[in-house]
CSV table of C-alpha atoms and ligand atoms in Angstrom, one decimal:
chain,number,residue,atom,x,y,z
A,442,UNK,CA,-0.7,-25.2,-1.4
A,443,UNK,CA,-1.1,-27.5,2.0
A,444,UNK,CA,1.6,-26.4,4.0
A,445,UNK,CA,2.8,-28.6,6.8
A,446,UNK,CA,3.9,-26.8,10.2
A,447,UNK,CA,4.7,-27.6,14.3
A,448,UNK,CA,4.2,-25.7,16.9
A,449,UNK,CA,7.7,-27.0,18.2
A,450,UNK,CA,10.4,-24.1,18.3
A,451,UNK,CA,13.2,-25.8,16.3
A,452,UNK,CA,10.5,-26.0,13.3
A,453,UNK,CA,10.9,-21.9,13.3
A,454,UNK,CA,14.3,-22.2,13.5
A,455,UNK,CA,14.6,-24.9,10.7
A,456,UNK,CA,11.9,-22.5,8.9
A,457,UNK,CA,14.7,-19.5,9.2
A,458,UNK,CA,17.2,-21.6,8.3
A,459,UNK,CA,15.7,-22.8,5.3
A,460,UNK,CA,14.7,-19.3,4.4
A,461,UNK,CA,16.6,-18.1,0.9
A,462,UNK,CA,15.8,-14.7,2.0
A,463,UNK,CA,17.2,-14.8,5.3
A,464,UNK,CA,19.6,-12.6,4.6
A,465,UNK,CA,17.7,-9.6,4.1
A,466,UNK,CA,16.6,-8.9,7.5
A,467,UNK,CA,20.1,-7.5,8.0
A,468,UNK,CA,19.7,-4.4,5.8
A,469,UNK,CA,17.3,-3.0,7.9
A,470,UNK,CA,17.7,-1.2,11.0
A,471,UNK,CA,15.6,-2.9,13.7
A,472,UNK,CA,14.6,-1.3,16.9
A,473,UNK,CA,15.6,-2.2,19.8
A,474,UNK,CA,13.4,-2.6,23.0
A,475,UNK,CA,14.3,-1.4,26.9
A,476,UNK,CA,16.7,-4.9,26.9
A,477,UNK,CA,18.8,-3.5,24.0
A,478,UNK,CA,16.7,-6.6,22.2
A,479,UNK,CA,15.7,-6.1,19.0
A,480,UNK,CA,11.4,-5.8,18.7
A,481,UNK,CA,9.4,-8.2,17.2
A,482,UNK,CA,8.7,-5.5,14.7
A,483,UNK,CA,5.0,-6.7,12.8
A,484,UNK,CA,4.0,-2.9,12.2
A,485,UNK,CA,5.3,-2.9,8.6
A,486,UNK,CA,1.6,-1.9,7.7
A,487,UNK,CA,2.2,1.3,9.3
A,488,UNK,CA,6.1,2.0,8.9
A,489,UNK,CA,8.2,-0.2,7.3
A,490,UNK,CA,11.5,-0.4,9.1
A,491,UNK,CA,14.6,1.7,7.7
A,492,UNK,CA,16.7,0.3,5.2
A,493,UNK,CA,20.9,0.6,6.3
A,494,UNK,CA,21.1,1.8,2.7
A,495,UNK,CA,19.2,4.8,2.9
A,496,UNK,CA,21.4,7.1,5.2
A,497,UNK,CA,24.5,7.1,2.3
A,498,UNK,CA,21.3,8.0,-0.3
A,499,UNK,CA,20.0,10.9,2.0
A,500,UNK,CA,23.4,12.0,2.5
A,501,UNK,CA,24.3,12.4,-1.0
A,502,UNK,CA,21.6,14.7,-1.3
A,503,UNK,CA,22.9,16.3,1.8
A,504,UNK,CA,26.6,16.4,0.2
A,505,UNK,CA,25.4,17.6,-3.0
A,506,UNK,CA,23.0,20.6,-1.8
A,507,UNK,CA,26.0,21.6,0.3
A,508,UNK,CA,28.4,21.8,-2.0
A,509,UNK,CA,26.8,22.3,-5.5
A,510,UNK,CA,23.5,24.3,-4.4
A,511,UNK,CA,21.6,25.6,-6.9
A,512,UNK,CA,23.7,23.1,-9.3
A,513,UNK,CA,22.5,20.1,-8.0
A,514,UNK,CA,19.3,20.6,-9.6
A,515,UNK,CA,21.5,19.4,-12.8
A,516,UNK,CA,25.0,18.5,-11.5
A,517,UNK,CA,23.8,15.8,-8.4
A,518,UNK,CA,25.2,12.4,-8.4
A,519,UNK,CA,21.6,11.6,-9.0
A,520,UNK,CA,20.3,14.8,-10.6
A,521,UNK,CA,17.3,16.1,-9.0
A,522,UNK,CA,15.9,17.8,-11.9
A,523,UNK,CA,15.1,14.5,-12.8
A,524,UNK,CA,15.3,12.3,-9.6
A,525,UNK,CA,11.8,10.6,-10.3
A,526,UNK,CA,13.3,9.1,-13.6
A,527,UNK,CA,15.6,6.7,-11.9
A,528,UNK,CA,12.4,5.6,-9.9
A,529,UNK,CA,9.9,4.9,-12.7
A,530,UNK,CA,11.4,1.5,-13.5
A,531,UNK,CA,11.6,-0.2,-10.4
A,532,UNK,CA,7.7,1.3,-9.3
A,533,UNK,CA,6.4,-0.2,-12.6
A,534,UNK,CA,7.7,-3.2,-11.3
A,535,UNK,CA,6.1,-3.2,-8.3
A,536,UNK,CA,2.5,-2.4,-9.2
A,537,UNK,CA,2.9,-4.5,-12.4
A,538,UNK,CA,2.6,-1.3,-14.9
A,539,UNK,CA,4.5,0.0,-17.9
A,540,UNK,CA,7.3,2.6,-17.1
A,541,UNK,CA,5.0,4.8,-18.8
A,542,UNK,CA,2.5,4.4,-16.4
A,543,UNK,CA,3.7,5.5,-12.8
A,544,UNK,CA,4.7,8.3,-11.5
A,545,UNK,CA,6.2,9.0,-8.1
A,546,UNK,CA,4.7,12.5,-6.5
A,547,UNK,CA,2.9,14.0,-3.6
A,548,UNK,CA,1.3,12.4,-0.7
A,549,UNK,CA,-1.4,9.4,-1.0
A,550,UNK,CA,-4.2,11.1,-0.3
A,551,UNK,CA,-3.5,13.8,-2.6
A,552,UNK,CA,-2.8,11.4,-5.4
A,553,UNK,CA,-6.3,9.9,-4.9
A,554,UNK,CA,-7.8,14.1,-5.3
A,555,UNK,CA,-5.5,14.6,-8.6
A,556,UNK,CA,-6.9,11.0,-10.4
A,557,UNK,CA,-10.5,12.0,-9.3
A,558,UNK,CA,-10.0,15.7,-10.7
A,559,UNK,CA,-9.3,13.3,-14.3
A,560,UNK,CA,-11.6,10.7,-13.6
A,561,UNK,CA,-14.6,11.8,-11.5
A,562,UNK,CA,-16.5,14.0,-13.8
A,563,UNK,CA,-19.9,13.6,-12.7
A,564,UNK,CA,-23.0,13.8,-15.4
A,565,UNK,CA,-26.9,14.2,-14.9
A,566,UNK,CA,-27.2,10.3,-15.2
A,567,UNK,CA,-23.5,9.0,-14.5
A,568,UNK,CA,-22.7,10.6,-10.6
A,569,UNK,CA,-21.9,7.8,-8.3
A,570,UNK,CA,-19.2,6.4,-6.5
A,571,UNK,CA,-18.8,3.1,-4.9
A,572,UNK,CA,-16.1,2.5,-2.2
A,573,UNK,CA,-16.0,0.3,0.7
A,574,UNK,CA,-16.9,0.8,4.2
A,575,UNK,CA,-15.3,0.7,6.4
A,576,UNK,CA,-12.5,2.2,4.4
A,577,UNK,CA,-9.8,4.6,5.8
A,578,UNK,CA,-10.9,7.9,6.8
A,579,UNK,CA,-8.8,9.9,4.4
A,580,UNK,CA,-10.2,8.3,1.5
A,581,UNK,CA,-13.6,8.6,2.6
A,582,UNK,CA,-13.0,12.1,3.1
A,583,UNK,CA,-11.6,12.9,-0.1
A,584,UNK,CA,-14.5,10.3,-2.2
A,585,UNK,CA,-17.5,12.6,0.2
A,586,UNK,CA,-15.6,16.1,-0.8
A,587,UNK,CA,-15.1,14.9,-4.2
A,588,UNK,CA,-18.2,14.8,-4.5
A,589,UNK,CA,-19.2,17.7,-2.5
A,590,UNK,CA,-16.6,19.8,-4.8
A,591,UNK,CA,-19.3,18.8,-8.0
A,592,UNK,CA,-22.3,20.1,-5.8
A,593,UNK,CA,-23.2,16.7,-4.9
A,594,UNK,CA,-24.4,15.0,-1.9
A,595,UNK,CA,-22.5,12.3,-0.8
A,596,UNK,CA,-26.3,10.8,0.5
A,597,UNK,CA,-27.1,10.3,-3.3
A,598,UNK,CA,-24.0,10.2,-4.5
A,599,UNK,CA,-21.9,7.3,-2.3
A,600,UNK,CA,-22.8,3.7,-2.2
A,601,UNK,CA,-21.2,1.4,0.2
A,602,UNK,CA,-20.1,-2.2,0.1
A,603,UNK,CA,-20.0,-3.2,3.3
A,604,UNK,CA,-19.5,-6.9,5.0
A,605,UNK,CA,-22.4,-8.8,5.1
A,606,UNK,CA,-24.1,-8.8,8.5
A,607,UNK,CA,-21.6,-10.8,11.1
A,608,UNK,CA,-18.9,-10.9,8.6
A,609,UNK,CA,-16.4,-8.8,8.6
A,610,UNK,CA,-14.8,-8.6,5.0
A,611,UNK,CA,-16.4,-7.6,1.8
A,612,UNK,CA,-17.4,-10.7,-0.4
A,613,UNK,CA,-16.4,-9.9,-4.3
A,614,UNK,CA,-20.0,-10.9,-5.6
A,615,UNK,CA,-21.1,-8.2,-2.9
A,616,UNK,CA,-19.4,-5.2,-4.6
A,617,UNK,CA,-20.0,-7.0,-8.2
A,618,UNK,CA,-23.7,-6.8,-7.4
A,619,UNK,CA,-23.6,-3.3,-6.5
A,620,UNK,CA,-21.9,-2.3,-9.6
A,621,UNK,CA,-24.9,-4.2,-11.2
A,622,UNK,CA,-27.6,-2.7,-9.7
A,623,UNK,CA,-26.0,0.7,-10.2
A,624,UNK,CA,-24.6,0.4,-12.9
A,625,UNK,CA,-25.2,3.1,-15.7
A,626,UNK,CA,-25.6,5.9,-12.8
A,627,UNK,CA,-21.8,4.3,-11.4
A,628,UNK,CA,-19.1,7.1,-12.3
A,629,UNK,CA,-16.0,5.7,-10.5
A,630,UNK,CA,-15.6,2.3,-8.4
A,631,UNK,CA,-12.6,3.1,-6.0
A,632,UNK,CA,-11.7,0.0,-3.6
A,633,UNK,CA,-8.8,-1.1,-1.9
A,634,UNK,CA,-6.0,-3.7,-2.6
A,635,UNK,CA,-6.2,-4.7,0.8
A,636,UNK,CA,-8.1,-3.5,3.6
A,637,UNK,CA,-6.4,-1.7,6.1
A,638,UNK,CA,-8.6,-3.2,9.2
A,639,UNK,CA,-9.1,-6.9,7.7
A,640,UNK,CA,-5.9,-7.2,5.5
A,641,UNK,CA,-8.2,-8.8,3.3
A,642,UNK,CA,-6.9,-8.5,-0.3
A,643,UNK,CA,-9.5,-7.9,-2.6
A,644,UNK,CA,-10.3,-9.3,-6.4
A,645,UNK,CA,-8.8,-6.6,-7.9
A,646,UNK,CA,-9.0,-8.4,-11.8
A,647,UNK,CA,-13.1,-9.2,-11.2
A,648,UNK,CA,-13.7,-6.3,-9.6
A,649,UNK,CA,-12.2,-4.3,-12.7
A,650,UNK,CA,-13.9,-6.0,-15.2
A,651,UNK,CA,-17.0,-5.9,-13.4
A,652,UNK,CA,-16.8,-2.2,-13.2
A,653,UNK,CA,-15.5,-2.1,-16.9
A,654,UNK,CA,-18.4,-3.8,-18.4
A,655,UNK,CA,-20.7,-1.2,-17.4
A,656,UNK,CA,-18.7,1.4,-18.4
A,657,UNK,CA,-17.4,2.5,-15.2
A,658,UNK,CA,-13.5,3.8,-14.2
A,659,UNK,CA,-11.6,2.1,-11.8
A,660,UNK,CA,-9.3,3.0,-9.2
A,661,UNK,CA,-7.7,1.3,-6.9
A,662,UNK,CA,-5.9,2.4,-3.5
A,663,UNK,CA,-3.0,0.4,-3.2
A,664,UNK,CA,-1.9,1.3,0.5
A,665,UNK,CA,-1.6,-1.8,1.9
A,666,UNK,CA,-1.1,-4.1,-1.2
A,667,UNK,CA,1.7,-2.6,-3.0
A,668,UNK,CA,5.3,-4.5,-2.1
A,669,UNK,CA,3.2,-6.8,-0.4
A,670,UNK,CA,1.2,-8.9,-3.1
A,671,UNK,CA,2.5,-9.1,-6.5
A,672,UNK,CA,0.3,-6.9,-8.5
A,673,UNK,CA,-0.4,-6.7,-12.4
A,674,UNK,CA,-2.5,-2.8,-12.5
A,675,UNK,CA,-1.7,-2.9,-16.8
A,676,UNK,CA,-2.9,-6.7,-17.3
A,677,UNK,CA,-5.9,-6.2,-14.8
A,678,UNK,CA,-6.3,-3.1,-16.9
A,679,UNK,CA,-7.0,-0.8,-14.1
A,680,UNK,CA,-7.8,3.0,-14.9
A,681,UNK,CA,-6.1,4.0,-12.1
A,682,UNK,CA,-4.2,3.5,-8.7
A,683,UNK,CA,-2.5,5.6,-6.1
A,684,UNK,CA,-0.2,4.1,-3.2
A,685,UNK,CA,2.2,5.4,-0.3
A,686,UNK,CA,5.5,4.2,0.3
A,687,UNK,CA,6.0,4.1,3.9
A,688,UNK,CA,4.4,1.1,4.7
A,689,UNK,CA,5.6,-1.9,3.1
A,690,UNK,CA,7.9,-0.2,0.5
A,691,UNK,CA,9.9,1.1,3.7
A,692,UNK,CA,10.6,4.8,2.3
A,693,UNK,CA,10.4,6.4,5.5
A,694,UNK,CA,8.1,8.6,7.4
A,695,UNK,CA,5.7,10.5,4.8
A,696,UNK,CA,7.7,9.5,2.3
A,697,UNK,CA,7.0,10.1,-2.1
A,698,UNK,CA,3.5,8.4,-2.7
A,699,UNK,CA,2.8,7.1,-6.1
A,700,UNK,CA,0.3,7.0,-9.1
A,701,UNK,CA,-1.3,5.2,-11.8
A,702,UNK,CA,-2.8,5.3,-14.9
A,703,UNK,CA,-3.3,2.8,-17.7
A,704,UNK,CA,-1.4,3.7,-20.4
A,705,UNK,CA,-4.9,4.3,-22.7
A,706,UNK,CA,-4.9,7.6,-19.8
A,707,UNK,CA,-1.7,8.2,-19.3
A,708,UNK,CA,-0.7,9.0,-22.7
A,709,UNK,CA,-4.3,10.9,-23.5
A,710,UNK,CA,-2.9,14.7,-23.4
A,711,UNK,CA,-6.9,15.6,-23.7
A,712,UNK,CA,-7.9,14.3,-20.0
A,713,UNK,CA,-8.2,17.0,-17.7
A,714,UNK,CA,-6.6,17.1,-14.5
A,715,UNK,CA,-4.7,19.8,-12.3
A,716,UNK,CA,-1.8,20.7,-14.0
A,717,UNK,CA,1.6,22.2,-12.8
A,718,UNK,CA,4.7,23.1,-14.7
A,719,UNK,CA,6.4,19.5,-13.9
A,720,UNK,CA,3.3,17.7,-15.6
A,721,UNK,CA,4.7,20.2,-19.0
A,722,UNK,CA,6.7,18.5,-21.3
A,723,UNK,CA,10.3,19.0,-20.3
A,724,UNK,CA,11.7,20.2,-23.8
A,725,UNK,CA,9.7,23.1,-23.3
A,726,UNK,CA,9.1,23.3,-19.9
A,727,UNK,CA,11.9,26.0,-19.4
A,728,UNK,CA,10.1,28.2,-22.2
A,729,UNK,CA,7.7,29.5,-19.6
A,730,UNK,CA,4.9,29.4,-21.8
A,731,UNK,CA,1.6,29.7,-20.5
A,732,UNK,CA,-0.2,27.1,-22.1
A,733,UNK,CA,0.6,23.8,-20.7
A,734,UNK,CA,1.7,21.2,-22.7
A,735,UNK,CA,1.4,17.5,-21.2
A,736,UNK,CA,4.0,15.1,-21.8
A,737,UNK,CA,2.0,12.0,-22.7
A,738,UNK,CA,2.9,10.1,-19.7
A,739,UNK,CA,1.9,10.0,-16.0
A,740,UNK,CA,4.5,12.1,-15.6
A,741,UNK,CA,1.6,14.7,-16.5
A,742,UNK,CA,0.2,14.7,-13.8
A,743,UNK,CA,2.9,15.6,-11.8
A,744,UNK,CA,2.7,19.2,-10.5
A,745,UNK,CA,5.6,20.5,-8.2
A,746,UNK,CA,9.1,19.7,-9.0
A,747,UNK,CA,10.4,16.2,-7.0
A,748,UNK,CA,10.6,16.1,-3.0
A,749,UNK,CA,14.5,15.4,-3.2
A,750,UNK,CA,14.6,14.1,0.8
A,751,UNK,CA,11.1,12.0,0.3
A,752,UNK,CA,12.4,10.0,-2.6
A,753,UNK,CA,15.8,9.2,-1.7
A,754,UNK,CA,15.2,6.3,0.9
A,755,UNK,CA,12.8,4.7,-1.3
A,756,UNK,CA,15.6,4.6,-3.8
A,757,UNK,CA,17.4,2.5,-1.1
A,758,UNK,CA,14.5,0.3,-0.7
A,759,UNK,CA,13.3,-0.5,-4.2
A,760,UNK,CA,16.7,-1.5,-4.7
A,761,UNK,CA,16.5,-4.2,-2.2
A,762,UNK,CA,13.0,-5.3,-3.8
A,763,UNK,CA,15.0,-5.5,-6.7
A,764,UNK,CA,17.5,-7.8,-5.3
A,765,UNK,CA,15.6,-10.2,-3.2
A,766,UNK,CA,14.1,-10.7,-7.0
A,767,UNK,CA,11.0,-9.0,-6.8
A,768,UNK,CA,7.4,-9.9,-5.4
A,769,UNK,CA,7.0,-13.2,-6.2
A,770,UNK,CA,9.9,-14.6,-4.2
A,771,UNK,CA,9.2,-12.5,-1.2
A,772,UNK,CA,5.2,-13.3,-1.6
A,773,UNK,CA,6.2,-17.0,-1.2
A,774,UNK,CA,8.2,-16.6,1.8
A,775,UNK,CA,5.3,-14.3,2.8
A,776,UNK,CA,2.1,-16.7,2.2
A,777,UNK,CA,4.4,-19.2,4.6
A,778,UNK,CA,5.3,-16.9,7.1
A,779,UNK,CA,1.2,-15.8,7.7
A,780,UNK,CA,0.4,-19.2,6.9
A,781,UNK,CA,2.8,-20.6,9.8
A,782,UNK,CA,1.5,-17.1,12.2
A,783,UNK,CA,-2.6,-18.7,11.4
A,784,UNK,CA,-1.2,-22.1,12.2
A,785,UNK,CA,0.2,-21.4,15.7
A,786,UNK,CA,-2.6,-18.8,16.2
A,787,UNK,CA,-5.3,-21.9,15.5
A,788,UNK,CA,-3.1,-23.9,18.0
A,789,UNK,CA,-2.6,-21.3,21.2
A,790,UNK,CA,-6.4,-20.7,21.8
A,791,UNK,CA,-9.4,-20.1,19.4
A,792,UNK,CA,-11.5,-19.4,22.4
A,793,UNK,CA,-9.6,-15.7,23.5
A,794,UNK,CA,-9.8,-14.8,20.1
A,795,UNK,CA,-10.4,-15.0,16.2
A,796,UNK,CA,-8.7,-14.0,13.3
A,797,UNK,CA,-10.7,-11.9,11.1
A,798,UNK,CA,-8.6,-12.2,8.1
A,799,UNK,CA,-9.5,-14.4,5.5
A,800,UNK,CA,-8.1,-17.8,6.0
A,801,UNK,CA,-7.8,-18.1,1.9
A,802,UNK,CA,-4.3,-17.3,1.0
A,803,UNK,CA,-5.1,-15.7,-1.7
A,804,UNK,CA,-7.4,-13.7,0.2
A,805,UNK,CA,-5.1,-11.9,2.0
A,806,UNK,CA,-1.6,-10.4,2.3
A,807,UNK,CA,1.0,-10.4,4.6
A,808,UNK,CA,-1.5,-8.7,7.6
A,809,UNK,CA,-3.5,-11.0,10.8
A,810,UNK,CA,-6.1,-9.4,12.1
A,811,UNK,CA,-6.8,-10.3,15.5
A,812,UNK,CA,-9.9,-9.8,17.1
A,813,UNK,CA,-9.5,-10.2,20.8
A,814,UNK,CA,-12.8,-11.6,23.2
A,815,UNK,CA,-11.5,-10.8,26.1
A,816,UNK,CA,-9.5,-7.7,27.4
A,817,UNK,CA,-8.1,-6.4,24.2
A,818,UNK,CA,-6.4,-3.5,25.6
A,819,UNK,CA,-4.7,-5.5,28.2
A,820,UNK,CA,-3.5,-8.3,25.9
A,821,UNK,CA,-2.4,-5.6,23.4
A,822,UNK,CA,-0.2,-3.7,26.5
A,823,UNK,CA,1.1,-7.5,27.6
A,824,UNK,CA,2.3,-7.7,23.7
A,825,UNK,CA,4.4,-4.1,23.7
A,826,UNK,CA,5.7,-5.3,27.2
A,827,UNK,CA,6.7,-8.2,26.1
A,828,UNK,CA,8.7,-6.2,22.8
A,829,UNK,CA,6.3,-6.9,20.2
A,830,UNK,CA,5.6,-3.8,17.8
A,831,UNK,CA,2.4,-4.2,16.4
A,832,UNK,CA,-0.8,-2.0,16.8
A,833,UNK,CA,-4.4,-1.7,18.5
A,834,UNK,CA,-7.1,-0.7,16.3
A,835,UNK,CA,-10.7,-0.1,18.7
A,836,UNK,CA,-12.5,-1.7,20.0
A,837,UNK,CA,-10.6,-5.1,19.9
A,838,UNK,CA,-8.5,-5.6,17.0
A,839,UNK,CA,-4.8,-5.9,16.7
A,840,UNK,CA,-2.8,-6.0,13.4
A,841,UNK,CA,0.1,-8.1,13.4
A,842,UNK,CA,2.2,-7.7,10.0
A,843,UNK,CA,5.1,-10.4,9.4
A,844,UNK,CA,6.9,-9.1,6.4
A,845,UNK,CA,8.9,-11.3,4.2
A,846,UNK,CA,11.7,-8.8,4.0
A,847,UNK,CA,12.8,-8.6,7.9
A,848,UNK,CA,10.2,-11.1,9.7
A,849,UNK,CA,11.6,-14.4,11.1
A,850,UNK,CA,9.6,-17.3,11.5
A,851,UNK,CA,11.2,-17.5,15.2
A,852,UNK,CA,9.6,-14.3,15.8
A,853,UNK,CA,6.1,-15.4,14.6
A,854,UNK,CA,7.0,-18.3,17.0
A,855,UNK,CA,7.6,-16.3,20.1
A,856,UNK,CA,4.8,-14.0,19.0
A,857,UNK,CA,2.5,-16.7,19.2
A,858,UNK,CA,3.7,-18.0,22.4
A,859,UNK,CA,2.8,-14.3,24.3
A,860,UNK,CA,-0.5,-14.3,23.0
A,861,UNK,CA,-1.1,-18.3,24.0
A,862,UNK,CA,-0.2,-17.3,27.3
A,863,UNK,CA,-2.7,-14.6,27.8
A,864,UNK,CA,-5.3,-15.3,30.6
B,1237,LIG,C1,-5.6,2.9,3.0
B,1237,LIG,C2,-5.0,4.2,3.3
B,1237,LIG,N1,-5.5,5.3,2.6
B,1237,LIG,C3,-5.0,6.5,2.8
B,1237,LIG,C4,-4.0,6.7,3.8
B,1237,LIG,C5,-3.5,8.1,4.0
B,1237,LIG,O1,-2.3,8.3,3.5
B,1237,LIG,P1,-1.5,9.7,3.3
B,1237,LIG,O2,-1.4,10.3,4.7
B,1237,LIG,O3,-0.2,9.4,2.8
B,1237,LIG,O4,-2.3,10.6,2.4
B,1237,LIG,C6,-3.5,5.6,4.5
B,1237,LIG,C7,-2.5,5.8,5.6
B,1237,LIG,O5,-2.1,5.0,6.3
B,1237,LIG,C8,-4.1,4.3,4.3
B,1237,LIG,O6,-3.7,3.3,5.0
């Protein structure tokens, strides 16, 4: 899609105007600088803002543990006994899986531990990972103890994809050669949606059946990708996923994190995996027995009963999801809004600095990377001073996330105008 912008101000405004989703910004709270202005808020990769709606949901909660206690477990508004039921639906949705499929538990990080307990089951011949590099440091750490936990050393046992020298993003036929060249000693290929440095979104259907076709599993962290690209885990057929929802699913501070399995998994009582009593199959789970009986879902994997005060915002926020009419409207709004961010970016000054996020739409979600040449930490400081929320990654990089949910197009306008006017 050619898309035809100008650098002049009343194009942003005309953009905004335009914009069938315009309305949305106002169900978030947006901070407010030292001016009592609101920021130019582009750190929805790190926190997404607060939805309005979620104080009445977290208050609820409040209301119900305060005057049912112990019965709120079953007598809630939303029961809490069951308070990840109401969330399966809409998190299918999001990651493009079957109900059956998702689960919503835990942290991230220890989401990405529980799928490699099932999936990483090292053999003689069959022992390696692949991952990227550089990935964030919490999944390196768990992939290297992962494999330290099997008596392994991560120098035999990790292979890196990393960019190509002077690039900066991983090329697809980079990782599909890899999987190649290791393929029948590959146990588990665990990549990225999109990168957390680069924003670059990767191949996620190629890479899979890549991986597949030499027998290896498949997992996907979906950090940075999930309520930002549309994403189809069941038709790509991934093995597995694992997301958090603070980011761009706007569920608050440490909020639930979530899981995946393709059905073929989730439904296969037999895996193993690290079991608790909420993974048991709820029509006997109150029996106490002590063998444990999966339900055949994700659900299985589920160990501690639901985080009550975690969940309840991002019922708030997949709501709005919901409303705005899911990914594909918001990632069209989103593809113009980056687009138009590139466009001014290419216009202010390609000297001072260079994007190092693919320019391919499809490349890419909602993130800019932008790699400074001169004085990073200055120009980074002259952007908070000016009320721009975005953030400095060393030695020169700044992430700048527009998000179709509560991003202007006036605000990429003025963002672009700071940075032109950096000496
Ligand atoms: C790509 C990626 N993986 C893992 C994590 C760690 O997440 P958590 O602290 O929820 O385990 C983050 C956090 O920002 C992340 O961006």
């Amino acid at each position: 899609m050619i898309m035809q912008f100008s650098a002049d101000e009343k194009f942003a405004k005309q953009l905004d105007a335009e914009d069938p989703l315009r309305s949305y910004r106002d169900k978030f709270h947006l901070p407010l600088g030292k001016d009592g202005k609101s920021l130019i808020y582009f750190a929805g990769n790190s926190l997404g803002l607060m939805p309005k709606s979620a104080r009445q949901i977290v208050d609820q909660e409040l209301d119900d543990w305060e005057k049912l206690g112990v019965d709120a477990h079953l007598g809630a508004k939303t029961p809490w006994y069951t308070y990840h039921e109401p969330l399966r639906e809409p998190t299918a949705q999001m990651v493009g899986a079957k109900p059956v499929e998702v689960i919503c538990m835990n942290s991230l990080t220890v989401n990405l531990h529980l799928m490699m307990a099932t999936f990483y089951r090292p053999t003689k011949s069959r022992f390696k990972i692949l991952m990227e590099d550089p990935a964030f440091p919490s999944d390196t750490y768990a992939i290297k103890t992962q494999i330290a936990h099997h008596g392994l050393d991560p120098k035999d046992a990790l292979i890196l994809a990393r960019p190509r020298q002077g690039e900066f993003t991983v090329r697809t036929e980079g990782i599909v050669d890899l999987i190649e060249k290791h393929g029948d000693q590959l146990a588990v290929v665990m990549v990225p949606g999109v990168n957390f440095f680069t924003g670059q979104l990767f191949d996620i259907p190629t890479i899979t059946k890549a991986a597949q076709t030499h027998g290896i599993t498949i997992g996907f962290d979906l950090a940075h990708a999930v309520g930002n690209v549309p994403l189809a885990m069941h038709d790509w057929n991934v093995d597995f996923a694992v997301w958090c929802s603070y980011k761009y699913l706007n569920a608050g501070p440490g909020a639930v994190a979530g899981a995946y399995l393709h059905e073929r998994h989730a439904t296969n009582t037999q895996l193993p995996r690290f079991a608790g009593w909420f993974g048991n199959d709820p029509n006997t789970r109150f029996q106490m027995e002590k063998e444990f009986v999966p339900v055949p879902s994700a659900d299985a994997w589920q160990i501690s009963n639901p985080p009550i005060f975690s969940m309840a915002p991002l019922r708030a926020s997949l709501s709005i999801f919901a409303e705005a009419g899911g990914m594909e409207p918001l990632r069209a709004k989103s593809v113009k809004l980056t687009g138009y961010l590139e466009f001014l970016l290419d216009n202010a000054g390609a000297k001072k600095f260079a994007v190092i996020t693919p320019r391919e739409t499809d490349a890419r979600g909602c993130q800019l990377s932008i790699l400074a040449h001169e004085h990073p930490k200055e120009l980074f400081q002259k952007l908070q001073a000016a009320g721009v929320k975005c953030d400095f990654r060393e030695p020169n990089v700044i992430r700048v996330a527009p998000t179709p949910l509560y991003n202007t197009f006036h605000e990429v306008w003025r963002f672009a105008q700071i940075l032109g006017s950096h000496k």
